[in-house]
CSV table of C-alpha atoms and ligand atoms in Angstrom, one decimal:
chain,number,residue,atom,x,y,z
C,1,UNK,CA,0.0,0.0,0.0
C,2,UNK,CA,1.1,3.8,-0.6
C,3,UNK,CA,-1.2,5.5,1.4
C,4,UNK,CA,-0.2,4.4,4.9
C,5,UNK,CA,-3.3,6.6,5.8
C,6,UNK,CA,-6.1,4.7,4.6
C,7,UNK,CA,-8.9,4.0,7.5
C,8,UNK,CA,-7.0,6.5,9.9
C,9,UNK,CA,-10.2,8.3,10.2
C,10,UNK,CA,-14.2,6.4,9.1
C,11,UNK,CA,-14.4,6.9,5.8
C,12,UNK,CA,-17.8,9.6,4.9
C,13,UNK,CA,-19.0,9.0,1.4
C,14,UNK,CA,-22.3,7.7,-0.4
C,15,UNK,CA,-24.0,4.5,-0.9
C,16,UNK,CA,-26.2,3.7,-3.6
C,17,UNK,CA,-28.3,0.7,-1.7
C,18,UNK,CA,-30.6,2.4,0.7
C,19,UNK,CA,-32.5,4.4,-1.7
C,20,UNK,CA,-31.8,2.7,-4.8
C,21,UNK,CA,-31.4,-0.8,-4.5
C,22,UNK,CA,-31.0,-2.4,-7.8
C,23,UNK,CA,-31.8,0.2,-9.7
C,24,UNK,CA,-28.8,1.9,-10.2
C,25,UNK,CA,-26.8,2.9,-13.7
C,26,UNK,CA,-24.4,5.2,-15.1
C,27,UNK,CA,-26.3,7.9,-15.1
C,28,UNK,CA,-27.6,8.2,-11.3
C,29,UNK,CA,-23.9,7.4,-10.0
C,30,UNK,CA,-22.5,10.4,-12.7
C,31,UNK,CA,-25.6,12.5,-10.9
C,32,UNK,CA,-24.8,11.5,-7.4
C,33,UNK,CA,-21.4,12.6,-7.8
C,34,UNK,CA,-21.9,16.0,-9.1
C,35,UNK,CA,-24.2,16.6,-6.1
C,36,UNK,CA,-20.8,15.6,-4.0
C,37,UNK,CA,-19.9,19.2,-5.0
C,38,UNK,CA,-23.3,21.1,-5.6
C,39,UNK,CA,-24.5,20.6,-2.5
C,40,UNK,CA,-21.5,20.9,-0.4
C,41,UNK,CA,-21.0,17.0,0.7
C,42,UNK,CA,-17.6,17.2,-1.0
C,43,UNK,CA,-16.8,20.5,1.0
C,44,UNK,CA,-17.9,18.8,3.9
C,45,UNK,CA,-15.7,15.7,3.7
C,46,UNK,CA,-17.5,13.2,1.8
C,47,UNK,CA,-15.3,11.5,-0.1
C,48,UNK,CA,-16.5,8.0,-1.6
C,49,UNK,CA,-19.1,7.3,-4.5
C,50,UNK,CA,-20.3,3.7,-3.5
C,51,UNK,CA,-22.2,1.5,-6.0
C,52,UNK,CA,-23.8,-1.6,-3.8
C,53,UNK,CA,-24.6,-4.4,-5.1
C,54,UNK,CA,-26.8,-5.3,-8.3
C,55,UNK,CA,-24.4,-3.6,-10.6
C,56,UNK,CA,-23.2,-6.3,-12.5
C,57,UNK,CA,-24.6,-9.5,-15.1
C,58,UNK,CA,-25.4,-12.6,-13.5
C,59,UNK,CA,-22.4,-14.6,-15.0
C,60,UNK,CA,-19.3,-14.1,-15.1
C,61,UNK,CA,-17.8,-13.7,-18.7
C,62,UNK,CA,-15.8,-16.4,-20.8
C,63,UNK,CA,-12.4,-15.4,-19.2
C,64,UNK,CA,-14.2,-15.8,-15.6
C,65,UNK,CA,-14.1,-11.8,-14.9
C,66,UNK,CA,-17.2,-9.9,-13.1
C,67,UNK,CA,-19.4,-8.6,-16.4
C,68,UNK,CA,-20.8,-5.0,-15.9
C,69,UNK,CA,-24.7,-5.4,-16.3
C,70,UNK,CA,-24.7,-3.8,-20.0
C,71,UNK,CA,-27.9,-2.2,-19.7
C,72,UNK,CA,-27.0,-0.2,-16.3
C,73,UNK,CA,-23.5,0.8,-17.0
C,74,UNK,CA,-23.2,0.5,-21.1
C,75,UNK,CA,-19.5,2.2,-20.9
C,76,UNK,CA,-18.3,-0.3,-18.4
C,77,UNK,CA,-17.6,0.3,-14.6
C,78,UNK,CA,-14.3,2.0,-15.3
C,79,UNK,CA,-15.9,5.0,-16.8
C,80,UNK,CA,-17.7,5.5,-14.0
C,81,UNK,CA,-14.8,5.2,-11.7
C,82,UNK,CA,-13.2,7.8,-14.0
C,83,UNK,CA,-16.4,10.2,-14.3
C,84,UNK,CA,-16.0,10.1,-10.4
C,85,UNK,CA,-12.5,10.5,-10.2
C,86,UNK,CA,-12.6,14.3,-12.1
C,87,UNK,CA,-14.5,15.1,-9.5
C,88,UNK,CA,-12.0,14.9,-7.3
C,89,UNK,CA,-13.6,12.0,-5.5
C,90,UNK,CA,-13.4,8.1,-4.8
C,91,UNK,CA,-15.0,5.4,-6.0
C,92,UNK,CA,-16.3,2.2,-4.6
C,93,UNK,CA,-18.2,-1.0,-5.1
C,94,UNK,CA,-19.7,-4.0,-4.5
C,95,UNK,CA,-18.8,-7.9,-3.7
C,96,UNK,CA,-19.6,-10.9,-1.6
C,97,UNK,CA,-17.7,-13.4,0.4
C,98,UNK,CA,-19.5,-16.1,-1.0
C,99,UNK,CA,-20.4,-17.7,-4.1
C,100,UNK,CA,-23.2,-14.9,-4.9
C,101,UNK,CA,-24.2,-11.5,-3.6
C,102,UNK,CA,-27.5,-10.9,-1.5
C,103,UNK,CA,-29.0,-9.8,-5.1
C,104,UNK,CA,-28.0,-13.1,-6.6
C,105,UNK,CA,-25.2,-12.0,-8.9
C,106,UNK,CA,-21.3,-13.7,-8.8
C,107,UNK,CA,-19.9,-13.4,-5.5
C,108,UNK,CA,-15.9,-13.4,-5.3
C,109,UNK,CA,-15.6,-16.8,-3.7
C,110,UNK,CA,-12.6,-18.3,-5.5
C,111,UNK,CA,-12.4,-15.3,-7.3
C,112,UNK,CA,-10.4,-12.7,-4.8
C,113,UNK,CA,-7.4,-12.3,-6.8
C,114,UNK,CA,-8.4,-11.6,-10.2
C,115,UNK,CA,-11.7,-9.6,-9.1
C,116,UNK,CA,-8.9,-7.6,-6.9
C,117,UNK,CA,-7.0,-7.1,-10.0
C,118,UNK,CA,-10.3,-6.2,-12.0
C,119,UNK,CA,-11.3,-3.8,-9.2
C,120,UNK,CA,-8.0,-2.2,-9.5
C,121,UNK,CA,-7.8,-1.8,-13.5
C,122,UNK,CA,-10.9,-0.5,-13.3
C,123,UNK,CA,-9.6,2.5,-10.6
C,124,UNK,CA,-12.4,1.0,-7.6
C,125,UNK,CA,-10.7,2.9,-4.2
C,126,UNK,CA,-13.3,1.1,-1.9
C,127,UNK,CA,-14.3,-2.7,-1.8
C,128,UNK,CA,-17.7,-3.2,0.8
C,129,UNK,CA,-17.8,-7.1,1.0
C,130,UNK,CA,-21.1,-9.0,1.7
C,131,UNK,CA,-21.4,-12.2,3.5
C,132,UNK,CA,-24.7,-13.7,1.4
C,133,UNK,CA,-24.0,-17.3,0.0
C,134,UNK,CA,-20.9,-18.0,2.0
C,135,UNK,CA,-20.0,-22.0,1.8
C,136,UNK,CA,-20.0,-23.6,5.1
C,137,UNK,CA,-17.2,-25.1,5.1
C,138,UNK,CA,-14.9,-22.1,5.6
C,139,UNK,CA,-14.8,-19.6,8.3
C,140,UNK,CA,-15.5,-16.3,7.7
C,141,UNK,CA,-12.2,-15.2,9.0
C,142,UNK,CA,-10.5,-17.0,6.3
C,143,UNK,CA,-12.4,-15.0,3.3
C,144,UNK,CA,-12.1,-11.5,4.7
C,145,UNK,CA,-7.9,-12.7,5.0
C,146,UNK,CA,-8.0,-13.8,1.6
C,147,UNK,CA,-9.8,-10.6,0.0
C,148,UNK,CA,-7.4,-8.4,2.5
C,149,UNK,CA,-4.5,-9.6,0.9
C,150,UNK,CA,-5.6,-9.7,-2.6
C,151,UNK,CA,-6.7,-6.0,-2.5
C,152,UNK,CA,-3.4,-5.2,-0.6
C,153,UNK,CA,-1.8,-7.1,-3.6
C,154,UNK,CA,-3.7,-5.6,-5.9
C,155,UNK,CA,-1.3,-2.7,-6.9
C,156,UNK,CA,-4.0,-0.3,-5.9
C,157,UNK,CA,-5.1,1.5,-2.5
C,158,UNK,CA,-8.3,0.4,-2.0
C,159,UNK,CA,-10.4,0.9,1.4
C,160,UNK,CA,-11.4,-2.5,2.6
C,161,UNK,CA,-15.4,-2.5,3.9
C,162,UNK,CA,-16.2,-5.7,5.5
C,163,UNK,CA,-19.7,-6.3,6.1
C,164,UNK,CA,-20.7,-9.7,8.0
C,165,UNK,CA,-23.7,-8.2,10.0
C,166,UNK,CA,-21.2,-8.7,13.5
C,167,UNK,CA,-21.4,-12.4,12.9
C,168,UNK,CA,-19.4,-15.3,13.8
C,169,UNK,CA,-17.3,-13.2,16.1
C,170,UNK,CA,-16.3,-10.4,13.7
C,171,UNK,CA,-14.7,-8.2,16.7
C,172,UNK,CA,-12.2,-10.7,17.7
C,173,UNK,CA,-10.8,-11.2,14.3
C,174,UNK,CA,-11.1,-8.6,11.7
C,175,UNK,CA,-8.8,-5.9,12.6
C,176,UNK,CA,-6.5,-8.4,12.2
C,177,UNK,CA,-7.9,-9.4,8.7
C,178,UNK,CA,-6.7,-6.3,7.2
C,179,UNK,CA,-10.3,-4.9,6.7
C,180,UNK,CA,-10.6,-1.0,7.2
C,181,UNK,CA,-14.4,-0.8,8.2
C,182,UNK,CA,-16.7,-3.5,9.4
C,183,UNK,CA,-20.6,-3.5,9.5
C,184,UNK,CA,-21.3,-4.4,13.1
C,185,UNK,CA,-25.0,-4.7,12.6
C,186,UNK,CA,-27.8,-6.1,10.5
C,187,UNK,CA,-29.5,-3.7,7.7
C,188,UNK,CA,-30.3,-0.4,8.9
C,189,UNK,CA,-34.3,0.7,8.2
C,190,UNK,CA,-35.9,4.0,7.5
C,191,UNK,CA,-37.6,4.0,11.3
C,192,UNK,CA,-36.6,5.0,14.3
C,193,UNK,CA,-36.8,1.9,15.7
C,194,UNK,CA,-34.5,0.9,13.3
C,195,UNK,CA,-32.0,3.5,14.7
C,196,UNK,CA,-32.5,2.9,17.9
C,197,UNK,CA,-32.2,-0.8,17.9
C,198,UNK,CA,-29.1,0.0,15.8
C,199,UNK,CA,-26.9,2.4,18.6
C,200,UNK,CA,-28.4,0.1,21.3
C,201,UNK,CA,-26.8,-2.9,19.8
C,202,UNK,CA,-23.5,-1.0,20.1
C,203,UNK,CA,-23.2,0.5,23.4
C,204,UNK,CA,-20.7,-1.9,25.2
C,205,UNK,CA,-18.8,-2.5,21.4
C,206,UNK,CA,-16.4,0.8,21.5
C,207,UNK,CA,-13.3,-0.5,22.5
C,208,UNK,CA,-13.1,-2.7,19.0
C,209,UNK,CA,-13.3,0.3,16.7
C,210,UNK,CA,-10.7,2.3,16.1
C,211,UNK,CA,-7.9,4.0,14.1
C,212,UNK,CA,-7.6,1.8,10.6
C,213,UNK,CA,-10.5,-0.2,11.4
C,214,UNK,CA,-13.9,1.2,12.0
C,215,UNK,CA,-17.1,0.1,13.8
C,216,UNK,CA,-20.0,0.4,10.2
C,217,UNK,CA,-23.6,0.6,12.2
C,218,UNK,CA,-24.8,0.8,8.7
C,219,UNK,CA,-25.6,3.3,5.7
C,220,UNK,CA,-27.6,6.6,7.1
C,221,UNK,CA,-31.2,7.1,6.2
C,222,UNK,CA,-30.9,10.9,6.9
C,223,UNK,CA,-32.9,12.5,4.7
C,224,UNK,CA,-34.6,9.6,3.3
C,225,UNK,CA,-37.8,10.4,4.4
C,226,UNK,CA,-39.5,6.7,3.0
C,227,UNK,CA,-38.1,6.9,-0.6
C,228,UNK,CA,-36.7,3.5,-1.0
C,229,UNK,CA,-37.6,1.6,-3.7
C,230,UNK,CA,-37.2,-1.3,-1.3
C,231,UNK,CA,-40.3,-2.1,1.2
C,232,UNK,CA,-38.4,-3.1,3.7
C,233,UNK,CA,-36.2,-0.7,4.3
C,234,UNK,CA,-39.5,1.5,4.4
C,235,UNK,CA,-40.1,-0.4,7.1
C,236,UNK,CA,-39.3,-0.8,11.0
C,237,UNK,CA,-39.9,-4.4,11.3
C,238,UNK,CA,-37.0,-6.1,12.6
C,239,UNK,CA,-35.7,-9.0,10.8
C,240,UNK,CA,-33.2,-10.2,7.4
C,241,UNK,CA,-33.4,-7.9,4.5
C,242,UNK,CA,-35.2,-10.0,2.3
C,243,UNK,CA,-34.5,-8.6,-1.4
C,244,UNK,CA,-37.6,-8.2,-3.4
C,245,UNK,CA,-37.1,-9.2,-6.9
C,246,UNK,CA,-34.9,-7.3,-9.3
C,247,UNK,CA,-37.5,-5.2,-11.3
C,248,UNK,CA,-40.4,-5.5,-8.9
C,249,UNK,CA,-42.5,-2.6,-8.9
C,250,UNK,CA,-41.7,0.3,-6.9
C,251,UNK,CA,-42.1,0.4,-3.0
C,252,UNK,CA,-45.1,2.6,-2.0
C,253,UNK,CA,-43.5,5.6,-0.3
C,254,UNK,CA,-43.9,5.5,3.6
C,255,UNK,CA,-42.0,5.3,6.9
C,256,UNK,CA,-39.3,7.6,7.3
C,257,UNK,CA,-38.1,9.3,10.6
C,258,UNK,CA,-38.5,13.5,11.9
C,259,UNK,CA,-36.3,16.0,11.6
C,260,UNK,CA,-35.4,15.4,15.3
C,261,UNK,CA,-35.0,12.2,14.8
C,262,UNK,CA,-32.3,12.2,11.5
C,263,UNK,CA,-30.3,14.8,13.7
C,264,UNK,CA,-29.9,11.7,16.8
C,265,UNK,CA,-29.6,9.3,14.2
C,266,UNK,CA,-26.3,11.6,12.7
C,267,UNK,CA,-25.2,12.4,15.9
C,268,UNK,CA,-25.1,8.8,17.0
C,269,UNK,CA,-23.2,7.6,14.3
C,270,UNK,CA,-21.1,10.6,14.3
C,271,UNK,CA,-20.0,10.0,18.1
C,272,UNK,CA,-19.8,6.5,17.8
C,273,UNK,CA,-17.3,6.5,15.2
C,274,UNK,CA,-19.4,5.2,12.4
C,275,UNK,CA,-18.5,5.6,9.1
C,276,UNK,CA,-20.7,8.1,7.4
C,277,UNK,CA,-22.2,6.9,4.6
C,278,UNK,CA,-24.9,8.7,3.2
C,279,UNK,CA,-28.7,6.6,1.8
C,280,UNK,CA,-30.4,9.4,0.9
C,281,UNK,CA,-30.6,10.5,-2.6
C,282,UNK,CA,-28.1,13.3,-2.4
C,283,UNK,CA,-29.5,14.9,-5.9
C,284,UNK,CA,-32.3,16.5,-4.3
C,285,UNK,CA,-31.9,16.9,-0.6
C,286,UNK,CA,-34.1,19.1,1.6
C,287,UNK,CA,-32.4,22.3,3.2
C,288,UNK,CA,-33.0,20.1,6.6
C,289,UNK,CA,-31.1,17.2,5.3
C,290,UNK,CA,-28.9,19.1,4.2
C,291,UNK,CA,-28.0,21.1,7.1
C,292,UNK,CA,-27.7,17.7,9.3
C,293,UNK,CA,-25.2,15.8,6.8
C,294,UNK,CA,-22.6,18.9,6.2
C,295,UNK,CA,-23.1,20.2,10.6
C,296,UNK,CA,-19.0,20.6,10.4
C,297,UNK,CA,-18.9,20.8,14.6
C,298,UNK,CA,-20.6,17.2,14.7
C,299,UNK,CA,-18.4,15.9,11.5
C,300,UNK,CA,-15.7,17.2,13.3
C,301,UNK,CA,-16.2,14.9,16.2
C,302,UNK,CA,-16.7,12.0,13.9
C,303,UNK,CA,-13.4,12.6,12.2
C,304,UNK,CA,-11.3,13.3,15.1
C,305,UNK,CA,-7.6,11.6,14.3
C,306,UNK,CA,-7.7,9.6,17.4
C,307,UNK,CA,-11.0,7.9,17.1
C,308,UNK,CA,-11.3,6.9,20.6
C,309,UNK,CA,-14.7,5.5,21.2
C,310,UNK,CA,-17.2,7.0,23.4
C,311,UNK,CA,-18.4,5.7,26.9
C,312,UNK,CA,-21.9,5.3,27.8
C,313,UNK,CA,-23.2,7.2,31.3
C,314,UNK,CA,-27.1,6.8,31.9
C,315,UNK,CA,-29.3,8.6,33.8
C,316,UNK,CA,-29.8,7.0,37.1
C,317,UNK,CA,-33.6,7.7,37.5
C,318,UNK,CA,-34.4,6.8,33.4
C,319,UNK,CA,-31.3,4.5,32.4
C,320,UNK,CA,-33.1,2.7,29.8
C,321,UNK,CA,-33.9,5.8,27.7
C,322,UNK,CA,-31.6,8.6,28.4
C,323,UNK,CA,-28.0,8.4,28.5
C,324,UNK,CA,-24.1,10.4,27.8
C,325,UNK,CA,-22.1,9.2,25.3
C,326,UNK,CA,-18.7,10.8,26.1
C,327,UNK,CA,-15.7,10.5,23.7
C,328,UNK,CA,-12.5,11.9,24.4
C,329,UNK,CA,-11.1,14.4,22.3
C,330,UNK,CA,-7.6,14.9,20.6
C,331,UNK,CA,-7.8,18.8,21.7
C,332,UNK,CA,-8.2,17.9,25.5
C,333,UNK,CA,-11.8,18.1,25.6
C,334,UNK,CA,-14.8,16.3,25.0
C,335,UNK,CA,-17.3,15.8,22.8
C,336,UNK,CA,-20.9,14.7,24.7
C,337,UNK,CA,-23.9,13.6,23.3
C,338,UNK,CA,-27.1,13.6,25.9
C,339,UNK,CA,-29.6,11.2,23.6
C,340,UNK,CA,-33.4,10.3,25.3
C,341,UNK,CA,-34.6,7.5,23.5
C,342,UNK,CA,-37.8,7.7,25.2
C,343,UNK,CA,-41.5,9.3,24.4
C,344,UNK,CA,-41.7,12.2,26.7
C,345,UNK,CA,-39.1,15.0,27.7
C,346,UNK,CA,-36.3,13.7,30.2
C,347,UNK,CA,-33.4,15.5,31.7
C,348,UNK,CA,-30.0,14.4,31.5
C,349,UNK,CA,-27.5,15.1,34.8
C,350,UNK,CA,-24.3,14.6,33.8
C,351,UNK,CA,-22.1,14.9,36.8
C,352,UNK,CA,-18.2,16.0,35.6
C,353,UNK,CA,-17.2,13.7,38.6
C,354,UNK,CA,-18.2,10.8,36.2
C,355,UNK,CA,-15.8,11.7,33.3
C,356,UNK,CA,-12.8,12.5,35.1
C,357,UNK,CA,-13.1,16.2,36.2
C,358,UNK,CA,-13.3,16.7,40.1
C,359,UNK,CA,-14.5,20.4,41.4
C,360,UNK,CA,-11.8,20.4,43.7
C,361,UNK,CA,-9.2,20.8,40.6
C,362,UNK,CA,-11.2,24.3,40.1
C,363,UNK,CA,-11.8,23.3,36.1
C,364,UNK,CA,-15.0,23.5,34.6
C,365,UNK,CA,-16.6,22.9,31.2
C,366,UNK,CA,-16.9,26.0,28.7
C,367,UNK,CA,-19.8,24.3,26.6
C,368,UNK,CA,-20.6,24.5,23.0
C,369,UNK,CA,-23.8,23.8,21.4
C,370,UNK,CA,-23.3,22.0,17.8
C,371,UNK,CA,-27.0,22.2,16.5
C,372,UNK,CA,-27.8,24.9,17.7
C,373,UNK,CA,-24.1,26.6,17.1
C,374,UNK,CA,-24.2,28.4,20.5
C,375,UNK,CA,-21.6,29.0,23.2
C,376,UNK,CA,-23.7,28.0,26.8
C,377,UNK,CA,-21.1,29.1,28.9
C,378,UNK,CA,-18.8,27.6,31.4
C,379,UNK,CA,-20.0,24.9,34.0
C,380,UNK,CA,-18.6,23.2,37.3
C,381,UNK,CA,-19.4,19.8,38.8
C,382,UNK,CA,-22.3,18.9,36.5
C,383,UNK,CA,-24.4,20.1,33.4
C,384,UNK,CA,-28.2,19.2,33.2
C,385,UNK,CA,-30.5,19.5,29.9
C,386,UNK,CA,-33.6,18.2,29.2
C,387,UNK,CA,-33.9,16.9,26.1
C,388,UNK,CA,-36.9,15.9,23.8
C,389,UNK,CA,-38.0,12.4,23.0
C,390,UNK,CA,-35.9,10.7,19.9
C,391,UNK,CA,-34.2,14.0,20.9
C,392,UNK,CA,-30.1,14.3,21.7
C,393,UNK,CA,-27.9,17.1,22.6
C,394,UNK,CA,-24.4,17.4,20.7
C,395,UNK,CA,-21.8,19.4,22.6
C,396,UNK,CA,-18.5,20.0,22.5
C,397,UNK,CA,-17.1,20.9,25.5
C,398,UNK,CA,-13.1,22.7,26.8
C,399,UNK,CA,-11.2,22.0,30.0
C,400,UNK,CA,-11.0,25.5,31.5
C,401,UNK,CA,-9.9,27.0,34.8
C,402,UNK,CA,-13.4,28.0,37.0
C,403,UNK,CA,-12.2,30.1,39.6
P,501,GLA,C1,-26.8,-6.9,2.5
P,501,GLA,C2,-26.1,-5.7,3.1
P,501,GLA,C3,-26.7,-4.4,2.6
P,501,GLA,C4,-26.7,-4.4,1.1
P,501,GLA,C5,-27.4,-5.6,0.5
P,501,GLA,C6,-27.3,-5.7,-1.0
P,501,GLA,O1,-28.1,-7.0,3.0
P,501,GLA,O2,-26.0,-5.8,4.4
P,501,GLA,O3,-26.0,-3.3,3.1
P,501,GLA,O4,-25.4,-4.3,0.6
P,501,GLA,O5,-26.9,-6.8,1.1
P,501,GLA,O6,-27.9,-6.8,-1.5
């Protein structure tokens, strides 16, 4: 590898699945990376233009390479890759551990080396690797080794995206595969339950993300507001993504989340150290949306170099709903994130004592407000809010001399 920088920091970037499924083609992926620079995501830090999965014929060709699906992308993937590219962006895609994808088209099993080489001629930067169709005889571990080291053979840099839904022990062993990112959870839905099911499933799982490889709790459905094409991701039902059939008629439009709750849902990920990867169809955004995917203070906290993960501190009177996640900063200070999970207002106490700051050392807090982008002064000993249901407070807060 050249870049001995790839995965310092998650990756932030774009991802065709949530919104589009299967029906994706040159065109949209062209579109969705001009609106990396028209509507600021590229200013912001977004860097990568995913295609997911579905891209590509159902067989492999006479020489045994992937085949783009000639309808969808008619000039091949690599003009894509190079459309993206003058943009002064990144490109990824899309391929499975086992024999097929989740949409039924050739996996990389047995394939790793040449489809790394194929990725690579064709100027791919970012490989997200599915799990679907995996033969039983071979560990997981073993597959995510093999297409670590064929993409660091590859001659190319490319960002390594694991994504085994946190099965078969993924924290123990995949840092040590060589994979960048890894998806830590099943498929992410456009409900709040989906969200909060999500972060729940996380708390406890900090200390295995980190610099090089990051904890993935999924895609974001900011801004999606129920426009998959894809009913179940429409929906908050918990269970496996089933894939409808290629071609089936649209989903109706419903589910979707509130403003209030997109900005947890960003803040969450953004604290937690999730890669953000944006659902939503970036081409025509609301000014909400908007606003929420390019905040720079709660970016800021997502990128910071160190990526130490957050701790979790509840609420002793409403632990189940409201809690702190607090995540040490490289600048000394703190970013804190007050989140109430539950259906009526709660307050959040968060007592300094807890995070490592005594009042007899005569600091206090000087508190910033990220959503709101307003300084809230200086506080000692504790700092209580009460914050809204599906509601969260983002601050970012400097070790200063009180008195
Ligand atoms: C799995 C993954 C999703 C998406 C689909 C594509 O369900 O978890 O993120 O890539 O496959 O089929």
């Amino acid at each position: 590898m050249h870049n001995k920088f790839l995965g310092l920091t998650p990756p932030m970037g774009w991802n065709s699945w949530n919104t589009f499924t299967w029906e994706i083609n040159e065109e949209l992926i062209k579109s969705a990376a001009d609106a990396f620079e028209t509507q600021g995501l590229r200013e912001a830090g977004y860097e990568y233009v995913v295609i997911d999965d579905c891209w590509s014929e159902k067989q492999r060709g006479a020489d045994g390479k992937l085949v783009p699906d000639r309808y969808k992308f008619p000039n091949g993937i690599k003009a894509v890759a190079d459309y993206v590219h003058s943009k002064g962006l990144k490109f990824g895609i899309y391929s499975c551990a086992g024999t097929h994808t989740c949409g039924g088209h050739p996996g990389s099993f047995e394939h790793e080396f040449d489809d790394a080489e194929t990725f690579a001629e064709w100027g791919v930067d970012y490989l997200k690797y599915d799990y679907c169709y995996k033969p039983d005889h071979i560990p997981g571990e073993i597959l995510y080794k093999r297409m670590s080291t064929a993409l660091r053979n590859c001659g190319r840099d490319i960002m390594f995206s694991a994504c085994n839904w946190g099965g078969d022990g993924v924290y123990k062993w995949i840092r040590e595969s060589g994979a960048h990112l890894f998806r830590s959870t099943g498929d992410i839905q456009d409900s709040w339950e989906s969200i909060k099911r999500l972060a729940l499933s996380q708390i406890g799982n900090e200390c295995y993300g980190g610099n090089f490889c990051h904890n993935d709790v999924d895609m974001l459905v900011v801004g999606m507001r129920g426009g998959s094409n894809n009913q179940w991701i429409n929906s908050s039902e918990e269970g496996v993504n089933v894939i409808a059939d290629e071609g089936a008629a649209a989903a109706p439009k419903i589910g979707g989340c509130t403003d209030t709750e997109y900005r947890t849902h960003f803040s969450l990920w953004a604290i937690m150290n999730s890669p953000l990867m944006i659902g939503c169809d970036i081409r025509n955004m609301d000014s909400v949306t908007r606003d929420i995917l390019t905040n720079k203070e709660i970016i800021a906290v997502n990128q910071d170099i160190e990526c130490r993960g957050p701790y979790c501190i509840r609420q002793w009177n409403n632990p189940e709903n409201v809690f702190a996640l607090v995540k040490p900063m490289s600048d000394g200070g703190y970013a804190v994130g007050l989140f109430n999970f539950g259906d009526r207002n709660s307050e959040m106490s968060l007592q300094f004592w807890d995070i490592g700051l005594t009042y007899a050392s005569g600091r206090g807090l000087e508190m910033y407000d990220c959503w709101n982008k307003k300084d809230l002064g200086t506080f000692t000993e504790r700092f209580v809010a009460t914050i809204e249901p599906h509601g969260c407070m983002m601050l970012r807060a400097k070790v200063v001399k009180a008195r």
